Amino acid sequence: MPSGSVVVALNLPSPTAPAPARTGAGLDDVRVLVLAQNRARALTRLRNLGLRAVYLRGNAAPPTPDEITAVLHHPDGLIWRTAPDNRVPSTPERTELWHPIRSLLRRPTARV
């Protein structure tokens, strides 16, 4: 970005998926976008939210211009949606909207 900040895009297994579904890439993956001053701070933001085992290795799935626009216009600068399935062509009707990260990490309330 011209201001010196970076947008980091990661495909991660969903923290809310059951344990057997977390093996390999699948339908339970989420695409997370983070706006930060540098890559290290982007990782720190994710780790502070409880995603401790997140590492950046290369740039396998860089953010698209639409993704950059979405994260720049979000007040938190930290958003997610279900990772796109590249085997299925994307249409405007199938495109999922971006969600704030709080909705992904929200734990269900205990029922008494």
PDB file of N, CA, C and O in Angstrom, residues 73-110:
ATOM      1  N   HIS A  73     -12.025  -0.904   3.774  1.00  0.00           N
ATOM      2  CA  HIS A  73     -13.256  -0.217   4.147  1.00  0.00           C
ATOM      3  C   HIS A  73     -13.887  -0.759   5.424  1.00  0.00           C
ATOM      4  O   HIS A  73     -14.905  -0.256   5.875  1.00  0.00           O
ATOM      5  N   HIS A  74     -13.284  -1.778   6.016  1.00  0.00           N
ATOM      6  CA  HIS A  74     -13.822  -2.311   7.268  1.00  0.00           C
ATOM      7  C   HIS A  74     -13.152  -1.594   8.436  1.00  0.00           C
ATOM      8  O   HIS A  74     -11.935  -1.426   8.447  1.00  0.00           O
ATOM      9  N   PRO A  75     -13.916  -1.172   9.441  1.00  0.00           N
ATOM     10  CA  PRO A  75     -13.317  -0.402  10.539  1.00  0.00           C
ATOM     11  C   PRO A  75     -12.259  -1.158  11.337  1.00  0.00           C
ATOM     12  O   PRO A  75     -11.315  -0.547  11.824  1.00  0.00           O
ATOM     13  N   ASP A  76     -12.399  -2.477  11.477  1.00  0.00           N
ATOM     14  CA  ASP A  76     -11.409  -3.248  12.240  1.00  0.00           C
ATOM     15  C   ASP A  76     -10.191  -3.627  11.410  1.00  0.00           C
ATOM     16  O   ASP A  76      -9.132  -3.909  11.954  1.00  0.00           O
ATOM     17  N   GLY A  77     -10.329  -3.688  10.095  1.00  0.00           N
ATOM     18  CA  GLY A  77      -9.224  -4.113   9.248  1.00  0.00           C
ATOM     19  C   GLY A  77      -8.914  -5.596   9.392  1.00  0.00           C
ATOM     20  O   GLY A  77      -7.807  -6.029   9.123  1.00  0.00           O
ATOM     21  N   LEU A  78      -9.905  -6.375   9.810  1.00  0.00           N
ATOM     22  CA  LEU A  78      -9.714  -7.808  10.038  1.00  0.00           C
ATOM     23  C   LEU A  78     -11.035  -8.499   9.727  1.00  0.00           C
ATOM     24  O   LEU A  78     -11.985  -8.393  10.503  1.00  0.00           O
ATOM     25  N   ILE A  79     -11.106  -9.175   8.571  1.00  0.00           N
ATOM     26  CA  ILE A  79     -12.364  -9.774   8.119  1.00  0.00           C
ATOM     27  C   ILE A  79     -12.130 -11.195   7.622  1.00  0.00           C
ATOM     28  O   ILE A  79     -10.987 -11.603   7.407  1.00  0.00           O
ATOM     29  N   TRP A  80     -13.219 -11.951   7.428  1.00  0.00           N
ATOM     30  CA  TRP A  80     -13.132 -13.332   6.957  1.00  0.00           C
ATOM     31  C   TRP A  80     -14.387 -13.705   6.165  1.00  0.00           C
ATOM     32  O   TRP A  80     -15.413 -13.043   6.262  1.00  0.00           O
ATOM     33  N   ARG A  81     -14.268 -14.762   5.391  1.00  0.00           N
ATOM     34  CA  ARG A  81     -15.396 -15.428   4.742  1.00  0.00           C
ATOM     35  C   ARG A  81     -14.942 -16.837   4.373  1.00  0.00           C
ATOM     36  O   ARG A  81     -13.754 -17.156   4.443  1.00  0.00           O
ATOM     37  N   THR A  82     -15.877 -17.673   3.991  1.00  0.00           N
ATOM     38  CA  THR A  82     -15.535 -19.035   3.611  1.00  0.00           C
ATOM     39  C   THR A  82     -14.586 -18.982   2.421  1.00  0.00           C
ATOM     40  O   THR A  82     -14.793 -18.204   1.485  1.00  0.00           O
ATOM     41  N   ALA A  83     -13.538 -19.796   2.458  1.00  0.00           N
ATOM     42  CA  ALA A  83     -12.559 -19.810   1.372  1.00  0.00           C
ATOM     43  C   ALA A  83     -13.245 -20.249   0.088  1.00  0.00           C
ATOM     44  O   ALA A  83     -14.048 -21.184   0.092  1.00  0.00           O
ATOM     45  N   PRO A  84     -12.947 -19.586  -1.021  1.00  0.00           N
ATOM     46  CA  PRO A  84     -13.606 -19.959  -2.271  1.00  0.00           C
ATOM     47  C   PRO A  84     -13.155 -21.335  -2.746  1.00  0.00           C
ATOM     48  O   PRO A  84     -12.009 -21.727  -2.574  1.00  0.00           O
ATOM     49  N   ASP A  85     -14.091 -22.070  -3.331  1.00  0.00           N
ATOM     50  CA  ASP A  85     -13.792 -23.369  -3.914  1.00  0.00           C
ATOM     51  C   ASP A  85     -13.454 -23.122  -5.376  1.00  0.00           C
ATOM     52  O   ASP A  85     -14.316 -22.755  -6.174  1.00  0.00           O
ATOM     53  N   ASN A  86     -12.199 -23.308  -5.749  1.00  0.00           N
ATOM     54  CA  ASN A  86     -11.755 -22.996  -7.107  1.00  0.00           C
ATOM     55  C   ASN A  86     -12.311 -23.954  -8.143  1.00  0.00           C
ATOM     56  O   ASN A  86     -12.197 -23.712  -9.334  1.00  0.00           O
ATOM     57  N   ARG A  87     -12.900 -25.073  -7.708  1.00  0.00           N
ATOM     58  CA  ARG A  87     -13.463 -26.031  -8.652  1.00  0.00           C
ATOM     59  C   ARG A  87     -14.827 -25.576  -9.151  1.00  0.00           C
ATOM     60  O   ARG A  87     -15.280 -26.008 -10.193  1.00  0.00           O
ATOM     61  N   VAL A  88     -15.489 -24.699  -8.404  1.00  0.00           N
ATOM     62  CA  VAL A  88     -16.824 -24.223  -8.767  1.00  0.00           C
ATOM     63  C   VAL A  88     -16.703 -22.784  -9.236  1.00  0.00           C
ATOM     64  O   VAL A  88     -16.161 -21.945  -8.521  1.00  0.00           O
ATOM     65  N   PRO A  89     -17.208 -22.478 -10.443  1.00  0.00           N
ATOM     66  CA  PRO A  89     -17.115 -21.085 -10.905  1.00  0.00           C
ATOM     67  C   PRO A  89     -17.907 -20.150  -9.999  1.00  0.00           C
ATOM     68  O   PRO A  89     -19.002 -20.477  -9.564  1.00  0.00           O
ATOM     69  N   SER A  90     -17.321 -19.011  -9.716  1.00  0.00           N
ATOM     70  CA  SER A  90     -17.956 -18.041  -8.827  1.00  0.00           C
ATOM     71  C   SER A  90     -18.960 -17.199  -9.606  1.00  0.00           C
ATOM     72  O   SER A  90     -18.684 -16.747 -10.707  1.00  0.00           O
ATOM     73  N   THR A  91     -20.116 -17.003  -9.021  1.00  0.00           N
ATOM     74  CA  THR A  91     -21.130 -16.129  -9.599  1.00  0.00           C
ATOM     75  C   THR A  91     -21.514 -15.111  -8.538  1.00  0.00           C
ATOM     76  O   THR A  91     -21.331 -15.349  -7.350  1.00  0.00           O
ATOM     77  N   PRO A  92     -22.068 -13.979  -8.947  1.00  0.00           N
ATOM     78  CA  PRO A  92     -22.459 -12.973  -7.944  1.00  0.00           C
ATOM     79  C   PRO A  92     -23.458 -13.508  -6.929  1.00  0.00           C
ATOM     80  O   PRO A  92     -23.464 -13.090  -5.785  1.00  0.00           O
ATOM     81  N   GLU A  93     -24.307 -14.465  -7.332  1.00  0.00           N
ATOM     82  CA  GLU A  93     -25.285 -15.014  -6.398  1.00  0.00           C
ATOM     83  C   GLU A  93     -24.628 -15.884  -5.336  1.00  0.00           C
ATOM     84  O   GLU A  93     -25.131 -16.041  -4.242  1.00  0.00           O
ATOM     85  N   ARG A  94     -23.496 -16.501  -5.664  1.00  0.00           N
ATOM     86  CA  ARG A  94     -22.811 -17.399  -4.740  1.00  0.00           C
ATOM     87  C   ARG A  94     -21.760 -16.696  -3.885  1.00  0.00           C
ATOM     88  O   ARG A  94     -21.221 -17.287  -2.980  1.00  0.00           O
ATOM     89  N   THR A  95     -21.434 -15.471  -4.201  1.00  0.00           N
ATOM     90  CA  THR A  95     -20.384 -14.762  -3.481  1.00  0.00           C
ATOM     91  C   THR A  95     -20.842 -14.434  -2.066  1.00  0.00           C
ATOM     92  O   THR A  95     -21.861 -13.776  -1.866  1.00  0.00           O
ATOM     93  N   GLU A  96     -20.075 -14.904  -1.105  1.00  0.00           N
ATOM     94  CA  GLU A  96     -20.393 -14.650   0.306  1.00  0.00           C
ATOM     95  C   GLU A  96     -19.853 -13.286   0.707  1.00  0.00           C
ATOM     96  O   GLU A  96     -18.782 -12.875   0.273  1.00  0.00           O
ATOM     97  N   LEU A  97     -20.577 -12.607   1.562  1.00  0.00           N
ATOM     98  CA  LEU A  97     -20.127 -11.316   2.060  1.00  0.00           C
ATOM     99  C   LEU A  97     -19.056 -11.517   3.119  1.00  0.00           C
ATOM    100  O   LEU A  97     -18.944 -12.580   3.722  1.00  0.00           O
ATOM    101  N   TRP A  98     -18.277 -10.484   3.366  1.00  0.00           N
ATOM    102  CA  TRP A  98     -17.237 -10.531   4.384  1.00  0.00           C
ATOM    103  C   TRP A  98     -17.859 -10.335   5.760  1.00  0.00           C
ATOM    104  O   TRP A  98     -18.822  -9.598   5.919  1.00  0.00           O
ATOM    105  N   HIS A  99     -17.275 -10.992   6.766  1.00  0.00           N
ATOM    106  CA  HIS A  99     -17.754 -10.919   8.139  1.00  0.00           C
ATOM    107  C   HIS A  99     -16.646 -10.372   9.036  1.00  0.00           C
ATOM    108  O   HIS A  99     -15.466 -10.614   8.781  1.00  0.00           O
ATOM    109  N   PRO A 100     -17.009  -9.676  10.122  1.00  0.00           N
ATOM    110  CA  PRO A 100     -15.981  -9.273  11.094  1.00  0.00           C
ATOM    111  C   PRO A 100     -15.424 -10.510  11.788  1.00  0.00           C
ATOM    112  O   PRO A 100     -16.118 -11.507  11.965  1.00  0.00           O
ATOM    113  N   ILE A 101     -14.185 -10.453  12.179  1.00  0.00           N
ATOM    114  CA  ILE A 101     -13.510 -11.617  12.768  1.00  0.00           C
ATOM    115  C   ILE A 101     -14.185 -12.059  14.063  1.00  0.00           C
ATOM    116  O   ILE A 101     -14.148 -13.229  14.421  1.00  0.00           O
ATOM    117  N   ARG A 102     -14.820 -11.148  14.776  1.00  0.00           N
ATOM    118  CA  ARG A 102     -15.504 -11.516  16.024  1.00  0.00           C
ATOM    119  C   ARG A 102     -16.558 -12.592  15.810  1.00  0.00           C
ATOM    120  O   ARG A 102     -16.773 -13.443  16.657  1.00  0.00           O
ATOM    121  N   SER A 103     -17.233 -12.553  14.656  1.00  0.00           N
ATOM    122  CA  SER A 103     -18.279 -13.544  14.403  1.00  0.00           C
ATOM    123  C   SER A 103     -17.697 -14.944  14.170  1.00  0.00           C
ATOM    124  O   SER A 103     -18.366 -15.938  14.416  1.00  0.00           O
ATOM    125  N   LEU A 104     -16.462 -15.041  13.721  1.00  0.00           N
ATOM    126  CA  LEU A 104     -15.817 -16.344  13.521  1.00  0.00           C
ATOM    127  C   LEU A 104     -15.345 -16.928  14.834  1.00  0.00           C
ATOM    128  O   LEU A 104     -15.455 -18.123  15.079  1.00  0.00           O
ATOM    129  N   LEU A 105     -14.830 -16.088  15.689  1.00  0.00           N
ATOM    130  CA  LEU A 105     -14.219 -16.557  16.931  1.00  0.00           C
ATOM    131  C   LEU A 105     -15.197 -16.611  18.091  1.00  0.00           C
ATOM    132  O   LEU A 105     -14.837 -17.063  19.170  1.00  0.00           O
ATOM    133  N   ARG A 106     -16.423 -16.160  17.878  1.00  0.00           N
ATOM    134  CA  ARG A 106     -17.422 -16.165  18.940  1.00  0.00           C
ATOM    135  C   ARG A 106     -17.741 -17.600  19.333  1.00  0.00           C
ATOM    136  O   ARG A 106     -18.056 -18.442  18.512  1.00  0.00           O
ATOM    137  N   ARG A 107     -17.634 -17.886  20.588  1.00  0.00           N
ATOM    138  CA  ARG A 107     -17.932 -19.231  21.080  1.00  0.00           C
ATOM    139  C   ARG A 107     -19.404 -19.325  21.438  1.00  0.00           C
ATOM    140  O   ARG A 107     -19.978 -18.360  21.934  1.00  0.00           O
ATOM    141  N   PRO A 108     -20.031 -20.482  21.189  1.00  0.00           N
ATOM    142  CA  PRO A 108     -21.434 -20.612  21.566  1.00  0.00           C
ATOM    143  C   PRO A 108     -21.610 -20.498  23.060  1.00  0.00           C
ATOM    144  O   PRO A 108     -20.765 -20.933  23.838  1.00  0.00           O
ATOM    145  N   THR A 109     -22.716 -19.901  23.463  1.00  0.00           N
ATOM    146  CA  THR A 109     -22.984 -19.743  24.889  1.00  0.00           C
ATOM    147  C   THR A 109     -23.370 -21.070  25.494  1.00  0.00           C
ATOM    148  O   THR A 109     -23.995 -21.919  24.866  1.00  0.00           O
ATOM    149  N   ALA A 110     -22.994 -21.271  26.735  1.00  0.00           N
ATOM    150  CA  ALA A 110     -23.307 -22.522  27.435  1.00  0.00           C
ATOM    151  C   ALA A 110     -24.777 -22.527  27.820  1.00  0.00           C
ATOM    152  O   ALA A 110     -25.313 -21.529  28.311  1.00  0.00           O
TER     153      ALA A 110
END
